[in-house]
Coordinates of C-alpha atoms in Angstrom, one line a residue:
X944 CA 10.9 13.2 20.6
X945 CA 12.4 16.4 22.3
X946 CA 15.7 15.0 23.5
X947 CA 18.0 17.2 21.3
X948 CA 15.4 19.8 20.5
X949 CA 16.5 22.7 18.6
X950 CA 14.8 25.4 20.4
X951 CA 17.1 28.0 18.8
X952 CA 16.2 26.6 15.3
X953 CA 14.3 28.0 12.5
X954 CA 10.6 26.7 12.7
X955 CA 11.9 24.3 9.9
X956 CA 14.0 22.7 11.4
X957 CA 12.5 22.6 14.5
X958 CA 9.4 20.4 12.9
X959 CA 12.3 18.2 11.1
X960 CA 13.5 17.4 14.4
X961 CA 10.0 16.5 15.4
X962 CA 9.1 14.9 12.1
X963 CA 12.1 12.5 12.4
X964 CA 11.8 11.7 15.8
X965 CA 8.0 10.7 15.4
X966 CA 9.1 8.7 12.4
X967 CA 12.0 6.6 14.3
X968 CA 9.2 6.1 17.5
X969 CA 6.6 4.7 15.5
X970 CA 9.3 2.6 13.4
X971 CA 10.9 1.1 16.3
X972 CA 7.4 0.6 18.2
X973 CA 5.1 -1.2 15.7
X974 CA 2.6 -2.1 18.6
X975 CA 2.5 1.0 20.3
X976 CA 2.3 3.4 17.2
X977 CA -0.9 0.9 16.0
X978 CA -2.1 1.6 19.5
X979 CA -1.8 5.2 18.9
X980 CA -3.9 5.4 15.8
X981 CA -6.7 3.2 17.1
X982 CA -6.6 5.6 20.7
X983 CA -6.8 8.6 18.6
X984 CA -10.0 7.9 16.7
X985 CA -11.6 6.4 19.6
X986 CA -15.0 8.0 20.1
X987 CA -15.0 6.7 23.5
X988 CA -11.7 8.6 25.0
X989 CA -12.8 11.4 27.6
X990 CA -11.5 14.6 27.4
X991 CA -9.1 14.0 30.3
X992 CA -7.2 11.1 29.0
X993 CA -7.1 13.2 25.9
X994 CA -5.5 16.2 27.8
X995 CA -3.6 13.7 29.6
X996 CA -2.4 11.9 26.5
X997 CA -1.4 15.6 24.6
X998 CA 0.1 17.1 28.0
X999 CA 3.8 16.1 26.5
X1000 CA 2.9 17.4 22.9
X1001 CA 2.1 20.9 24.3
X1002 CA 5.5 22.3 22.8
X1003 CA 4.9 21.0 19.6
X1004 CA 1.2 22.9 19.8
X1005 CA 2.8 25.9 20.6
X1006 CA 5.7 26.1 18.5
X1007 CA 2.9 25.5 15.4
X1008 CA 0.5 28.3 16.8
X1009 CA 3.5 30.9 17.0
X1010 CA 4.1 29.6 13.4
X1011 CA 0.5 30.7 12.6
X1012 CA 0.6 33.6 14.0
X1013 CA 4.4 34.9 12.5
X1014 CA 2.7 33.8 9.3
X1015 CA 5.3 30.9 8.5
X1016 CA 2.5 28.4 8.4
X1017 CA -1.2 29.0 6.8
X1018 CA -3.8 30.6 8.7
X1019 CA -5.0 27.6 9.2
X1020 CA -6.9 25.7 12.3
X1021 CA -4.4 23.8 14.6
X1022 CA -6.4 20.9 14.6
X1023 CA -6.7 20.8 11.1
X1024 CA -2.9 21.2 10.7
X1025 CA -2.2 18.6 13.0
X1026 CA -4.0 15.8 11.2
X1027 CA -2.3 17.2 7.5
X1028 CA 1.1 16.4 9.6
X1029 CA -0.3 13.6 11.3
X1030 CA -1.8 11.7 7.9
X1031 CA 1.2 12.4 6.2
X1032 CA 3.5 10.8 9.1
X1033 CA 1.3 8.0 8.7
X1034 CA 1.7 7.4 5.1
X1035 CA 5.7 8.1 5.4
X1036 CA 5.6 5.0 8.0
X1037 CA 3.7 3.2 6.0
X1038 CA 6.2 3.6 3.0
X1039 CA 9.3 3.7 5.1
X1040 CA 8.0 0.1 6.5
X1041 CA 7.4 -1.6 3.1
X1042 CA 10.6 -0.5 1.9
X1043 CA 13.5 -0.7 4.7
X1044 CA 15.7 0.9 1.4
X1045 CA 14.2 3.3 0.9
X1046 CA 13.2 4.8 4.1
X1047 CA 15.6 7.5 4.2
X1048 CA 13.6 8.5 0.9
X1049 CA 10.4 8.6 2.2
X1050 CA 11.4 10.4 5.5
X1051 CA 12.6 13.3 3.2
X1052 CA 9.9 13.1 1.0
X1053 CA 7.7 13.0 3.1
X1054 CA 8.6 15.8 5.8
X1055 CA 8.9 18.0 1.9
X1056 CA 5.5 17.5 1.3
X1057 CA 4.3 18.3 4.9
X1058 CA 6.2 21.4 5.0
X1059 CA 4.4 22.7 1.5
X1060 CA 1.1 21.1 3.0
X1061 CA 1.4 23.7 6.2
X1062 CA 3.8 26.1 5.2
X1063 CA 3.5 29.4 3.3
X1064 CA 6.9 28.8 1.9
X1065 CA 7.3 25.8 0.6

């Protein structure tokens, strides 16, 4: 997800990059995106294997607390922004994966209504 990364980028378009590339994993890994959601809302994972599993997320964390904190997102819990973007990345997939056509669609529909889900601007 961070080959290509625009670090210079706006905030926007650094979580359009991030959005996109989730999108394209979970498309082209059916099995392992499943195993994903099923690992994520598994009471039994210890806090370990959940730092483990977040270590290579940590720049996405960051960039969304600095966007918190500059007031480009709502003052808003990180976790609770997280699962907004999350659940709507699930949905998109969802959508994306019933209709192959219109997939392009959905990925820009969907990344719109995350942005005015988490952002102060929409």
């Amino acid at each position: 997800m961070m080959s290509d990364f625009p670090r210079r980028g706006s905030v926007r378009q650094r979580f359009n990059h991030v959005w996109d590339r989730y999108l394209a994993w979970g498309l082209a890994n059916p099995l392992q995106y499943k195993a994903l959601q099923q690992i994520t809302v598994w009471a039994g994972l210890t806090e370990e294997s959940k730092r483990a599993g977040l270590a290579p997320f940590m720049e996405i964390e960051k960039m969304a607390a600095t966007a918190v904190a500059q007031h480009v997102f709502l003052d808003r819990p990180l976790e609770f922004i997280a699962a907004t973007v999350s659940a709507l990345a699930d949905t998109t997939i969802q959508f994306m994966r019933r209709s192959p056509t219109q997939a392009d669609t959905y990925r820009t529909a969907g990344f719109a209504m995350m942005w005015a889900a988490v952002s102060r601007k929409a």
